Amino acid sequence: MDNPTFRQAGHRVVDWMADYLETVSARPVTPSVHPGEIARQLPSKPPEDGESLDAILHDLDTILMPGMAHWGHPRWFAYFPANTSPPSILAEMVTATLGAQCMSWATAPAATELEQVMMSWLGEALGLPAGLTGCIQDTASSATLVAILTARDRHADDHHRLTVYTSVEAHSSVQKSYHLAGFAPGQLRLIPTDDHFAMDPGALQQAIRHDRGADFIPAAVVATVGTTSSTAIDPVRSIGEITAREDLWLHVDAAYGGSAAVVPEYRHLLDGLEYADSFVFNPHKWLLVNFDCSAYYVRDVAALHRTFGSSPAYLATQADTKVVNYRDWGIPLGRRFRALKIWFVLRTYGLSGLREMIRRHVALAQEFAGWVDDDPHFLRVAPTPLGLVCFRAILARDADPSAEDRFTRRLLASVNRTGRVHLTSTELAGRAVMRMAIGGRTTTRADVVAAWDLIRERAAQDRRAIASGG
Amino acid sequence: MDNPTFRQAGHRVVDWMADYLETVSARPVTPSVHPGEIARQLPSKPPEDGESLDAILHDLDTILMPGMAHWGHPRWFAYFPANTSPPSILAEMVTATLGAQCMSWATAPAATELEQVMMSWLGEALGLPAGLTGCIQDTASSATLVAILTARDRHADDHHRLTVYTSVEAHSSVQKSYHLAGFAPGQLRLIPTDDHFAMDPGALQQAIRHDRGADFIPAAVVATVGTTSSTAIDPVRSIGEITAREDLWLHVDAAYGGSAAVVPEYRHLLDGLEYADSFVFNPHKWLLVNFDCSAYYVRDVAALHRTFGSSPAYLATQADTKVVNYRDWGIPLGRRFRALKIWFVLRTYGLSGLREMIRRHVALAQEFAGWVDDDPHFLRVAPTPLGLVCFRAILARDADPSAEDRFTRRLLASVNRTGRVHLTSTELAGRAVMRMAIGGRTTTRADVVAAWDLIRERAAQDRRAIASGG
């Protein structure tokens, strides 16, 4: 494809992109395809000779698009938001074109220095405490593994004697990271939570004391600011006082919740962060930066480099002693130019634009929580500190819990099957729960109202069907 | 930024992109900036209020672009190629716009199924043996870590007794991965190579035997097809016969070299791959797919899932028992829609187009190797099986090796300082070596000739300067 052809094709694809963004709200939020239905429509072998862009875009529209779930749909209330935004998309276009490999300063000086400045901008935006230095990781799950590996390596020869801690409500990637770092199940302590699903620091202290008594070496705690199931906020200050006193590594996973700290009135969520050895939050969740883009901050950069640094002869550059080489800050050697989209987004919206968006989402969630609280057919099952509302359906007074859980799950499936909204579920205190995550860039109050109307309508239908034996 | 504004902005950025691709060959290959020079021009804090796209694009052009190294420049001969291509850029535009989170089938059905089909297409393109199932990882370094963690987990409780193997010429990410997986330096064996820098299978067999005698449990070998320093090809078949007999995990790292197997006459490079438990190659290096995109193949998918699988309540979907959820195939939970760019590239060029490109690059490398061989002032120091030529300068008959190494390094710096080409260096057998990696999408014979002319001209100048005491 020569340059004039690319220019023409690029304009054509931009129109496709703009059309998509303009029309996504009119599409079903999720597709109604069966496993294998897309693959069956594709040839089993790659073509021997090149095909036209016409053919490719035609198949994109007719084969792939009917099988896409639309994360940018205004009535996408599933998981946590993973927003794209126009300026972030523009930056990704430039990043793809430059094709820079940002492993070392010398291989992409401007990318490295923009990343340094953007990590500083984000730290400023969130009001992070002094002494934390940032870099971009792909995801919070990788960043948490990076933190745990660094924490592990503080203890040179005693890996089998280390013990590690997190709450029962922590993200699955925490347990996965502990496993990947080589910890056996017998070295992991899942700390219970309080009634609000936040880690109980007293139980943490007790577990650490018990392990010391049993000749273990307590090594690391992962605390969460905004758990995935219910956005519970672990008490970072209380936990930090323990980890500081006991000399454990404290990693704070604020993948979703961290972004809220751009708003002064939510900055308290990060109270105690000065105790953290490492901290991660995802601009790709709630700050309008395209996935992937996690911001990982660490106190002891030298410790990070001891675990992740490498300097083979074929990567040596004359600048090495004077610069930051981000290849030494994580697992992969190669790195995309991801700082560019942070720059495009922060400059396009400004902090005021991002604050306005987060305040709007939280206000909508508060309003939705109020509707749930006011409706006797539903029960809110967790606090709503941010944009997520956790609730379940009430089947009848004194209903059997397992029947009620089946009813909640049936309701979720029924609501999602309409393709008009998409919500996901979880379990809290052993009960089935619906998660309504409000955080889409284009989500309006009308979308939230439509979701609530649909949920109530389907619940009433399902209730009638059950009453009549259905 | 509303949709009409985005459409307009998108067209403007496409023109920027097409202009860049049209003019990159006229830019210096690498910038002449000093550490800190870019960062100094950026504000220390994010803006309170939004700024215009005009302002951002102006700063992109005037602040960032003068600090970029141009990986897509036709005279970029550094490292290994990391090509972009027009169809791949177009696909990245679509990917950024959809913003799909491809962690589970249900969160992106079309993306999951396209990834399955693309892994099958790539396997077909390379002629991979039966029984290997693929998925996309970000980089070969991450994929190698994934392989080593899976291999480690075959041995439940004996991690400290395991021993692991690779050649002294293996990529730095192999040693890093062994470290990250929790292996102590005393558990790692670096196997010596033959005169062509390929692993000596006899030495591997001996090391395994010795370790068994010392009550270790030999666990994994990483073999390389196309080492980073010199594209040495480890004898995969001989190594595989050993790992099969001795029951070790064999991971084959063909990050660069694997792509060559799209050409039938280079398929022999992967001879013996049927012994591999896992295999990785990088379409983002030499198959015109934008970084990041590594293709990772594994024989025992269940073993992969035992190490990387997780199924928390909040990720459960109704389809889970019937589908592939790629979140269980690697470290990060979140995943971009990377299969799309493989599809755009394979369809646009066809296998014939990719074969033609690789044949062209290898032919240019052969020709360059011939020029080196014919010039008494230079010495080729390794075989040239693919697109990389390794050579050093000859200072004088019986010159002191360290003086000659200084001369080679000075020559490299002198050549690169012109900004007309970019090459990198390595060490082979303890000697300084220049690496000329020919693999740019737009690199022509004239570019290679220009590089060789420049190298000879600078070498002659440097030689005269040294002779006159400079």
mmCIF file with all atom_site columns, C-alpha atoms in Angstrom, chain A residues 1 3 6-7 10-11 14-15 17-19 21-22 33 35-39 43-51 56 59 64 67-69 71 79 84 86 93 96-101 105 107 109-110 113 121 124 138-139 141 149 152-153 171-172 176 179-180 182 228-229 290-292 307-308 312 314 323 327 330 332-336 343 347-348 350-352 355 425, chain B residues 1 3 6-7 10-11 14-15 17-22 33 35-39 43-51 56 59 64 67-69 71 79 84 86 93 96-97 99-101 105 107 109-110 113 121 124 138-139 141 149 152-153 171-172 176 179-180 182 228-229 290-291 307-308 312 314 323 327 330 332-336 343-344 347-348 350-352 355 425-426:
data_model
loop_
_atom_site.group_PDB
_atom_site.id
_atom_site.type_symbol
_atom_site.label_atom_id
_atom_site.label_alt_id
_atom_site.label_comp_id
_atom_site.label_asym_id
_atom_site.label_entity_id
_atom_site.label_seq_id
_atom_site.pdbx_PDB_ins_code
_atom_site.Cartn_x
_atom_site.Cartn_y
_atom_site.Cartn_z
_atom_site.occupancy
_atom_site.B_iso_or_equiv
_atom_site.pdbx_formal_charge
_atom_site.auth_seq_id
_atom_site.auth_comp_id
_atom_site.auth_asym_id
_atom_site.auth_atom_id
_atom_site.pdbx_PDB_model_num
ATOM 1   C CA . MET A 1 1   ? 0.000   0.000   0.000  1.00 0.00 ? 1   MET A CA 1
ATOM 2   C CA . ASN A 1 3   ? 1.526   6.531   0.586  1.00 0.00 ? 3   ASN A CA 1
ATOM 3   C CA . PHE A 1 6   ? -2.729  5.090   2.533  1.00 0.00 ? 6   PHE A CA 1
ATOM 4   C CA . ARG A 1 7   ? -3.784  8.739   2.726  1.00 0.00 ? 7   ARG A CA 1
ATOM 5   C CA . GLY A 1 10  ? -6.905  6.721   6.178  1.00 0.00 ? 10  GLY A CA 1
ATOM 6   C CA . HIS A 1 11  ? -9.583  9.288   5.362  1.00 0.00 ? 11  HIS A CA 1
ATOM 7   C CA . VAL A 1 14  ? -11.649 8.061   9.790  1.00 0.00 ? 14  VAL A CA 1
ATOM 8   C CA . ASP A 1 15  ? -15.135 8.372   8.349  1.00 0.00 ? 15  ASP A CA 1
ATOM 9   C CA . MET A 1 17  ? -14.595 5.697   12.931 1.00 0.00 ? 17  MET A CA 1
ATOM 10  C CA . ALA A 1 18  ? -16.643 8.881   13.178 1.00 0.00 ? 18  ALA A CA 1
ATOM 11  C CA . ASP A 1 19  ? -19.704 7.059   11.840 1.00 0.00 ? 19  ASP A CA 1
ATOM 12  C CA . LEU A 1 21  ? -18.950 6.882   17.312 1.00 0.00 ? 21  LEU A CA 1
ATOM 13  C CA . GLU A 1 22  ? -22.032 8.677   16.016 1.00 0.00 ? 22  GLU A CA 1
ATOM 14  C CA . VAL A 1 33  ? -23.930 -14.437 18.488 1.00 0.00 ? 33  VAL A CA 1
ATOM 15  C CA . PRO A 1 35  ? -19.690 -19.364 20.061 1.00 0.00 ? 35  PRO A CA 1
ATOM 16  C CA . GLY A 1 36  ? -18.046 -20.181 16.747 1.00 0.00 ? 36  GLY A CA 1
ATOM 17  C CA . GLU A 1 37  ? -20.433 -18.123 14.646 1.00 0.00 ? 37  GLU A CA 1
ATOM 18  C CA . ILE A 1 38  ? -17.834 -15.506 13.679 1.00 0.00 ? 38  ILE A CA 1
ATOM 19  C CA . ALA A 1 39  ? -14.953 -17.918 13.126 1.00 0.00 ? 39  ALA A CA 1
ATOM 20  C CA . PRO A 1 43  ? -11.453 -18.631 5.674  1.00 0.00 ? 43  PRO A CA 1
ATOM 21  C CA . SER A 1 44  ? -9.352  -21.284 7.392  1.00 0.00 ? 44  SER A CA 1
ATOM 22  C CA . LYS A 1 45  ? -6.165  -20.179 5.625  1.00 0.00 ? 45  LYS A CA 1
ATOM 23  C CA . PRO A 1 46  ? -4.517  -16.824 4.936  1.00 0.00 ? 46  PRO A CA 1
ATOM 24  C CA . PRO A 1 47  ? -4.772  -15.567 1.353  1.00 0.00 ? 47  PRO A CA 1
ATOM 25  C CA . GLU A 1 48  ? -1.903  -16.272 -0.988 1.00 0.00 ? 48  GLU A CA 1
ATOM 26  C CA . ASP A 1 49  ? -2.295  -12.906 -2.734 1.00 0.00 ? 49  ASP A CA 1
ATOM 27  C CA . GLY A 1 50  ? -3.195  -9.496  -1.391 1.00 0.00 ? 50  GLY A CA 1
ATOM 28  C CA . GLU A 1 51  ? -6.790  -8.312  -1.186 1.00 0.00 ? 51  GLU A CA 1
ATOM 29  C CA . ILE A 1 56  ? -11.449 -6.048  4.276  1.00 0.00 ? 56  ILE A CA 1
ATOM 30  C CA . ASP A 1 59  ? -15.924 -8.099  6.067  1.00 0.00 ? 59  ASP A CA 1
ATOM 31  C CA . LEU A 1 64  ? -16.915 -8.823  12.727 1.00 0.00 ? 64  LEU A CA 1
ATOM 32  C CA . GLY A 1 67  ? -20.017 -9.911  16.902 1.00 0.00 ? 67  GLY A CA 1
ATOM 33  C CA . MET A 1 68  ? -18.709 -6.937  18.884 1.00 0.00 ? 68  MET A CA 1
ATOM 34  C CA . ALA A 1 69  ? -19.786 -5.914  22.372 1.00 0.00 ? 69  ALA A CA 1
ATOM 35  C CA . TRP A 1 71  ? -17.693 -0.947  25.448 1.00 0.00 ? 71  TRP A CA 1
ATOM 36  C CA . TYR A 1 79  ? -17.468 -4.417  34.663 1.00 0.00 ? 79  TYR A CA 1
ATOM 37  C CA . THR A 1 84  ? -11.952 5.604   24.713 1.00 0.00 ? 84  THR A CA 1
ATOM 38  C CA . PRO A 1 86  ? -11.665 11.261  20.652 1.00 0.00 ? 86  PRO A CA 1
ATOM 39  C CA . MET A 1 93  ? -3.283  7.076   15.424 1.00 0.00 ? 93  MET A CA 1
ATOM 40  C CA . ALA A 1 96  ? 0.702   3.612   15.449 1.00 0.00 ? 96  ALA A CA 1
ATOM 41  C CA . THR A 1 97  ? 2.209   5.721   12.659 1.00 0.00 ? 97  THR A CA 1
ATOM 42  C CA . LEU A 1 98  ? 5.446   6.525   14.478 1.00 0.00 ? 98  LEU A CA 1
ATOM 43  C CA . GLY A 1 99  ? 5.849   2.879   15.476 1.00 0.00 ? 99  GLY A CA 1
ATOM 44  C CA . ALA A 1 100 ? 8.473   3.852   18.030 1.00 0.00 ? 100 ALA A CA 1
ATOM 45  C CA . GLN A 1 101 ? 9.854   1.172   20.306 1.00 0.00 ? 101 GLN A CA 1
ATOM 46  C CA . TRP A 1 105 ? 15.690  6.660   26.170 1.00 0.00 ? 105 TRP A CA 1
ATOM 47  C CA . THR A 1 107 ? 15.325  4.527   21.074 1.00 0.00 ? 107 THR A CA 1
ATOM 48  C CA . PRO A 1 109 ? 13.918  10.196  23.622 1.00 0.00 ? 109 PRO A CA 1
ATOM 49  C CA . ALA A 1 110 ? 10.753  12.274  23.296 1.00 0.00 ? 110 ALA A CA 1
ATOM 50  C CA . GLU A 1 113 ? 10.645  12.223  28.520 1.00 0.00 ? 113 GLU A CA 1
ATOM 51  C CA . TRP A 1 121 ? 1.202   15.387  35.686 1.00 0.00 ? 121 TRP A CA 1
ATOM 52  C CA . GLU A 1 124 ? -0.140  16.158  40.476 1.00 0.00 ? 124 GLU A CA 1
ATOM 53  C CA . ASP A 1 138 ? -0.103  -2.177  30.368 1.00 0.00 ? 138 ASP A CA 1
ATOM 54  C CA . THR A 1 139 ? -2.600  -3.171  33.060 1.00 0.00 ? 139 THR A CA 1
ATOM 55  C CA . SER A 1 141 ? -2.759  -6.856  36.873 1.00 0.00 ? 141 SER A CA 1
ATOM 56  C CA . LEU A 1 149 ? 8.018   -9.467  42.460 1.00 0.00 ? 149 LEU A CA 1
ATOM 57  C CA . ARG A 1 152 ? 9.632   -10.670 47.042 1.00 0.00 ? 152 ARG A CA 1
ATOM 58  C CA . ASP A 1 153 ? 13.132  -9.750  45.936 1.00 0.00 ? 153 ASP A CA 1
ATOM 59  C CA . HIS A 1 171 ? -8.975  -8.528  42.652 1.00 0.00 ? 171 HIS A CA 1
ATOM 60  C CA . SER A 1 172 ? -8.265  -12.001 41.274 1.00 0.00 ? 172 SER A CA 1
ATOM 61  C CA . LYS A 1 176 ? -2.735  -14.754 40.529 1.00 0.00 ? 176 LYS A CA 1
ATOM 62  C CA . HIS A 1 179 ? 1.033   -17.482 42.557 1.00 0.00 ? 179 HIS A CA 1
ATOM 63  C CA . LEU A 1 180 ? 3.084   -16.312 39.563 1.00 0.00 ? 180 LEU A CA 1
ATOM 64  C CA . GLY A 1 182 ? 6.160   -18.403 43.289 1.00 0.00 ? 182 GLY A CA 1
ATOM 65  C CA . THR A 1 228 ? -13.927 -4.874  41.760 1.00 0.00 ? 228 THR A CA 1
ATOM 66  C CA . SER A 1 229 ? -16.983 -6.455  43.329 1.00 0.00 ? 229 SER A CA 1
ATOM 67  C CA . ASN A 1 290 ? -7.551  4.306   25.694 1.00 0.00 ? 290 ASN A CA 1
ATOM 68  C CA . PHE A 1 291 ? -6.689  0.882   27.017 1.00 0.00 ? 291 PHE A CA 1
ATOM 69  C CA . ASP A 1 292 ? -3.923  -0.068  27.681 1.00 0.00 ? 292 ASP A CA 1
ATOM 70  C CA . THR A 1 307 ? 14.259  -6.941  39.933 1.00 0.00 ? 307 THR A CA 1
ATOM 71  C CA . PHE A 1 308 ? 13.594  -5.817  36.363 1.00 0.00 ? 308 PHE A CA 1
ATOM 72  C CA . PRO A 1 312 ? 22.923  -6.774  27.576 1.00 0.00 ? 312 PRO A CA 1
ATOM 73  C CA . TYR A 1 314 ? 23.093  -5.234  22.261 1.00 0.00 ? 314 TYR A CA 1
ATOM 74  C CA . VAL A 1 323 ? 18.756  8.702   31.411 1.00 0.00 ? 323 VAL A CA 1
ATOM 75  C CA . ARG A 1 327 ? 12.708  -1.301  29.849 1.00 0.00 ? 327 ARG A CA 1
ATOM 76  C CA . GLY A 1 330 ? 8.650   -3.830  34.127 1.00 0.00 ? 330 GLY A CA 1
ATOM 77  C CA . PRO A 1 332 ? 8.238   -6.596  28.683 1.00 0.00 ? 332 PRO A CA 1
ATOM 78  C CA . LEU A 1 333 ? 11.313  -5.230  26.938 1.00 0.00 ? 333 LEU A CA 1
ATOM 79  C CA . GLY A 1 334 ? 9.417   -3.527  24.129 1.00 0.00 ? 334 GLY A CA 1
ATOM 80  C CA . ARG A 1 335 ? 7.073   -0.664  24.924 1.00 0.00 ? 335 ARG A CA 1
ATOM 81  C CA . ARG A 1 336 ? 4.551   1.342   22.893 1.00 0.00 ? 336 ARG A CA 1
ATOM 82  C CA . TRP A 1 343 ? -0.895  14.061  26.913 1.00 0.00 ? 343 TRP A CA 1
ATOM 83  C CA . ARG A 1 347 ? -4.629  18.754  27.405 1.00 0.00 ? 347 ARG A CA 1
ATOM 84  C CA . THR A 1 348 ? -7.932  18.372  25.565 1.00 0.00 ? 348 THR A CA 1
ATOM 85  C CA . GLY A 1 350 ? -7.985  19.803  31.235 1.00 0.00 ? 350 GLY A CA 1
ATOM 86  C CA . LEU A 1 351 ? -8.346  18.769  34.857 1.00 0.00 ? 351 LEU A CA 1
ATOM 87  C CA . SER A 1 352 ? -11.622 20.667  35.031 1.00 0.00 ? 352 SER A CA 1
ATOM 88  C CA . ARG A 1 355 ? -13.391 16.427  37.306 1.00 0.00 ? 355 ARG A CA 1
ATOM 89  C CA . SER A 1 425 ? -22.814 -9.632  38.308 1.00 0.00 ? 425 SER A CA 1
ATOM 90  C CA . MET B 1 1   ? -14.703 16.872  21.667 1.00 0.00 ? 1   MET B CA 1
ATOM 91  C CA . ASN B 1 3   ? -18.349 13.777  16.942 1.00 0.00 ? 3   ASN B CA 1
ATOM 92  C CA . PHE B 1 6   ? -13.609 14.408  15.945 1.00 0.00 ? 6   PHE B CA 1
ATOM 93  C CA . ARG B 1 7   ? -14.326 13.650  12.303 1.00 0.00 ? 7   ARG B CA 1
ATOM 94  C CA . GLY B 1 10  ? -9.366  12.671  12.424 1.00 0.00 ? 10  GLY B CA 1
ATOM 95  C CA . HIS B 1 11  ? -8.974  13.815  8.823  1.00 0.00 ? 11  HIS B CA 1
ATOM 96  C CA . VAL B 1 14  ? -4.584  11.313  8.845  1.00 0.00 ? 14  VAL B CA 1
ATOM 97  C CA . ASP B 1 15  ? -2.958  13.990  6.724  1.00 0.00 ? 15  ASP B CA 1
ATOM 98  C CA . MET B 1 17  ? 0.244   10.634  9.360  1.00 0.00 ? 17  MET B CA 1
ATOM 99  C CA . ALA B 1 18  ? 0.449   10.392  5.567  1.00 0.00 ? 18  ALA B CA 1
ATOM 100 C CA . ASP B 1 19  ? 2.770   13.402  5.482  1.00 0.00 ? 19  ASP B CA 1
ATOM 101 C CA . TYR B 1 20  ? 4.968   11.726  8.073  1.00 0.00 ? 20  TYR B CA 1
ATOM 102 C CA . LEU B 1 21  ? 5.189   8.478   6.124  1.00 0.00 ? 21  LEU B CA 1
ATOM 103 C CA . GLU B 1 22  ? 5.955   10.420  2.957  1.00 0.00 ? 22  GLU B CA 1
ATOM 104 C CA . VAL B 1 33  ? 18.830  15.887  21.600 1.00 0.00 ? 33  VAL B CA 1
ATOM 105 C CA . PRO B 1 35  ? 18.762  14.120  28.035 1.00 0.00 ? 35  PRO B CA 1
ATOM 106 C CA . GLY B 1 36  ? 16.173  16.446  29.550 1.00 0.00 ? 36  GLY B CA 1
ATOM 107 C CA . GLU B 1 37  ? 15.892  18.674  26.503 1.00 0.00 ? 37  GLU B CA 1
ATOM 108 C CA . ILE B 1 38  ? 12.333  17.589  25.640 1.00 0.00 ? 38  ILE B CA 1
ATOM 109 C CA . ALA B 1 39  ? 11.010  17.492  29.202 1.00 0.00 ? 39  ALA B CA 1
ATOM 110 C CA . PRO B 1 43  ? 4.862   22.515  31.542 1.00 0.00 ? 43  PRO B CA 1
ATOM 111 C CA . SER B 1 44  ? 5.416   20.903  34.920 1.00 0.00 ? 44  SER B CA 1
ATOM 112 C CA . LYS B 1 45  ? 1.676   20.654  35.638 1.00 0.00 ? 45  LYS B CA 1
ATOM 113 C CA . PRO B 1 46  ? -1.359  19.543  33.660 1.00 0.00 ? 46  PRO B CA 1
ATOM 114 C CA . PRO B 1 47  ? -3.614  22.325  32.379 1.00 0.00 ? 47  PRO B CA 1
ATOM 115 C CA . GLU B 1 48  ? -6.645  23.272  34.455 1.00 0.00 ? 48  GLU B CA 1
ATOM 116 C CA . ASP B 1 49  ? -8.754  23.951  31.361 1.00 0.00 ? 49  ASP B CA 1
ATOM 117 C CA . GLY B 1 50  ? -8.902  22.204  28.015 1.00 0.00 ? 50  GLY B CA 1
ATOM 118 C CA . GLU B 1 51  ? -6.704  23.262  25.129 1.00 0.00 ? 51  GLU B CA 1
ATOM 119 C CA . ILE B 1 56  ? -1.434  20.016  20.839 1.00 0.00 ? 56  ILE B CA 1
ATOM 120 C CA . ASP B 1 59  ? 3.658   21.062  20.234 1.00 0.00 ? 59  ASP B CA 1
ATOM 121 C CA . LEU B 1 64  ? 8.205   16.055  20.447 1.00 0.00 ? 64  LEU B CA 1
ATOM 122 C CA . GLY B 1 67  ? 13.142  14.196  19.792 1.00 0.00 ? 67  GLY B CA 1
ATOM 123 C CA . MET B 1 68  ? 11.942  11.077  18.001 1.00 0.00 ? 68  MET B CA 1
ATOM 124 C CA . ALA B 1 69  ? 14.109  8.309   16.616 1.00 0.00 ? 69  ALA B CA 1
ATOM 125 C CA . TRP B 1 71  ? 12.032  3.313   13.568 1.00 0.00 ? 71  TRP B CA 1
ATOM 126 C CA . TYR B 1 79  ? 18.263  -3.610  16.794 1.00 0.00 ? 79  TYR B CA 1
ATOM 127 C CA . THR B 1 84  ? 4.585   -0.510  11.019 1.00 0.00 ? 84  THR B CA 1
ATOM 128 C CA . PRO B 1 86  ? -0.265  1.157   6.299  1.00 0.00 ? 86  PRO B CA 1
ATOM 129 C CA . MET B 1 93  ? -7.269  3.130   14.203 1.00 0.00 ? 93  MET B CA 1
ATOM 130 C CA . ALA B 1 96  ? -8.625  2.366   19.238 1.00 0.00 ? 96  ALA B CA 1
ATOM 131 C CA . THR B 1 97  ? -12.112 3.451   18.204 1.00 0.00 ? 97  THR B CA 1
ATOM 132 C CA . GLY B 1 99  ? -12.013 0.281   22.592 1.00 0.00 ? 99  GLY B CA 1
ATOM 133 C CA . ALA B 1 100 ? -12.991 -3.329  23.196 1.00 0.00 ? 100 ALA B CA 1
ATOM 134 C CA . GLN B 1 101 ? -11.625 -5.102  26.231 1.00 0.00 ? 101 GLN B CA 1
ATOM 135 C CA . TRP B 1 105 ? -15.163 -14.248 24.738 1.00 0.00 ? 105 TRP B CA 1
ATOM 136 C CA . THR B 1 107 ? -16.655 -9.132  26.279 1.00 0.00 ? 107 THR B CA 1
ATOM 137 C CA . PRO B 1 109 ? -16.790 -12.337 20.760 1.00 0.00 ? 109 PRO B CA 1
ATOM 138 C CA . ALA B 1 110 ? -15.587 -11.258 17.325 1.00 0.00 ? 110 ALA B CA 1
ATOM 139 C CA . GLU B 1 113 ? -12.714 -15.642 17.403 1.00 0.00 ? 113 GLU B CA 1
ATOM 140 C CA . TRP B 1 121 ? -3.468  -18.476 9.852  1.00 0.00 ? 121 TRP B CA 1
ATOM 141 C CA . GLU B 1 124 ? -0.311  -22.168 8.561  1.00 0.00 ? 124 GLU B CA 1
ATOM 142 C CA . ASP B 1 138 ? 2.400   -8.276  23.993 1.00 0.00 ? 138 ASP B CA 1
ATOM 143 C CA . THR B 1 139 ? 6.064   -9.165  23.568 1.00 0.00 ? 139 THR B CA 1
ATOM 144 C CA . SER B 1 141 ? 9.832   -11.256 26.668 1.00 0.00 ? 141 SER B CA 1
ATOM 145 C CA . LEU B 1 149 ? 6.113   -19.994 34.674 1.00 0.00 ? 149 LEU B CA 1
ATOM 146 C CA . ARG B 1 152 ? 7.900   -24.235 36.623 1.00 0.00 ? 152 ARG B CA 1
ATOM 147 C CA . ASP B 1 153 ? 4.365   -25.119 37.674 1.00 0.00 ? 153 ASP B CA 1
ATOM 148 C CA . HIS B 1 171 ? 18.117  -12.930 24.900 1.00 0.00 ? 171 HIS B CA 1
ATOM 149 C CA . SER B 1 172 ? 18.413  -11.065 28.192 1.00 0.00 ? 172 SER B CA 1
ATOM 150 C CA . LYS B 1 176 ? 15.227  -12.072 33.437 1.00 0.00 ? 176 LYS B CA 1
ATOM 151 C CA . HIS B 1 179 ? 14.777  -14.648 37.770 1.00 0.00 ? 179 HIS B CA 1
ATOM 152 C CA . LEU B 1 180 ? 11.179  -13.360 37.827 1.00 0.00 ? 180 LEU B CA 1
ATOM 153 C CA . GLY B 1 182 ? 11.841  -17.264 41.285 1.00 0.00 ? 182 GLY B CA 1
ATOM 154 C CA . THR B 1 228 ? 19.638  -11.058 19.161 1.00 0.00 ? 228 THR B CA 1
ATOM 155 C CA . SER B 1 229 ? 23.377  -10.569 18.910 1.00 0.00 ? 229 SER B CA 1
ATOM 156 C CA . ASN B 1 290 ? 2.477   -2.903  14.476 1.00 0.00 ? 290 ASN B CA 1
ATOM 157 C CA . PHE B 1 291 ? 4.050   -3.399  17.881 1.00 0.00 ? 291 PHE B CA 1
ATOM 158 C CA . THR B 1 307 ? -0.849  -21.330 35.788 1.00 0.00 ? 307 THR B CA 1
ATOM 159 C CA . PHE B 1 308 ? -2.764  -18.342 34.417 1.00 0.00 ? 308 PHE B CA 1
ATOM 160 C CA . PRO B 1 312 ? -13.753 -14.699 40.014 1.00 0.00 ? 312 PRO B CA 1
ATOM 161 C CA . TYR B 1 314 ? -17.369 -10.726 38.705 1.00 0.00 ? 314 TYR B CA 1
ATOM 162 C CA . VAL B 1 323 ? -15.526 -20.627 24.716 1.00 0.00 ? 323 VAL B CA 1
ATOM 163 C CA . ARG B 1 327 ? -7.564  -13.732 29.998 1.00 0.00 ? 327 ARG B CA 1
ATOM 164 C CA . GLY B 1 330 ? -1.230  -14.833 30.081 1.00 0.00 ? 330 GLY B CA 1
ATOM 165 C CA . PRO B 1 332 ? -2.606  -9.227  32.124 1.00 0.00 ? 332 PRO B CA 1
ATOM 166 C CA . LEU B 1 333 ? -6.354  -9.500  32.551 1.00 0.00 ? 333 LEU B CA 1
ATOM 167 C CA . GLY B 1 334 ? -7.196  -6.745  30.063 1.00 0.00 ? 334 GLY B CA 1
ATOM 168 C CA . ARG B 1 335 ? -6.327  -7.248  26.396 1.00 0.00 ? 335 ARG B CA 1
ATOM 169 C CA . ARG B 1 336 ? -6.481  -5.005  23.329 1.00 0.00 ? 336 ARG B CA 1
ATOM 170 C CA . TRP B 1 343 ? -6.006  -9.694  9.711  1.00 0.00 ? 343 TRP B CA 1
ATOM 171 C CA . PHE B 1 344 ? -5.566  -6.357  7.916  1.00 0.00 ? 344 PHE B CA 1
ATOM 172 C CA . ARG B 1 347 ? -5.101  -9.854  3.769  1.00 0.00 ? 347 ARG B CA 1
ATOM 173 C CA . THR B 1 348 ? -3.513  -6.720  2.336  1.00 0.00 ? 348 THR B CA 1
ATOM 174 C CA . GLY B 1 350 ? -1.101  -11.923 1.191  1.00 0.00 ? 350 GLY B CA 1
ATOM 175 C CA . LEU B 1 351 ? 1.528   -14.542 1.942  1.00 0.00 ? 351 LEU B CA 1
ATOM 176 C CA . SER B 1 352 ? 3.155   -13.791 -1.408 1.00 0.00 ? 352 SER B CA 1
ATOM 177 C CA . ARG B 1 355 ? 7.526   -13.712 1.289  1.00 0.00 ? 355 ARG B CA 1
ATOM 178 C CA . SER B 1 425 ? 26.366  -2.829  18.442 1.00 0.00 ? 425 SER B CA 1
ATOM 179 C CA . THR B 1 426 ? 26.831  -5.976  20.452 1.00 0.00 ? 426 THR B CA 1
#
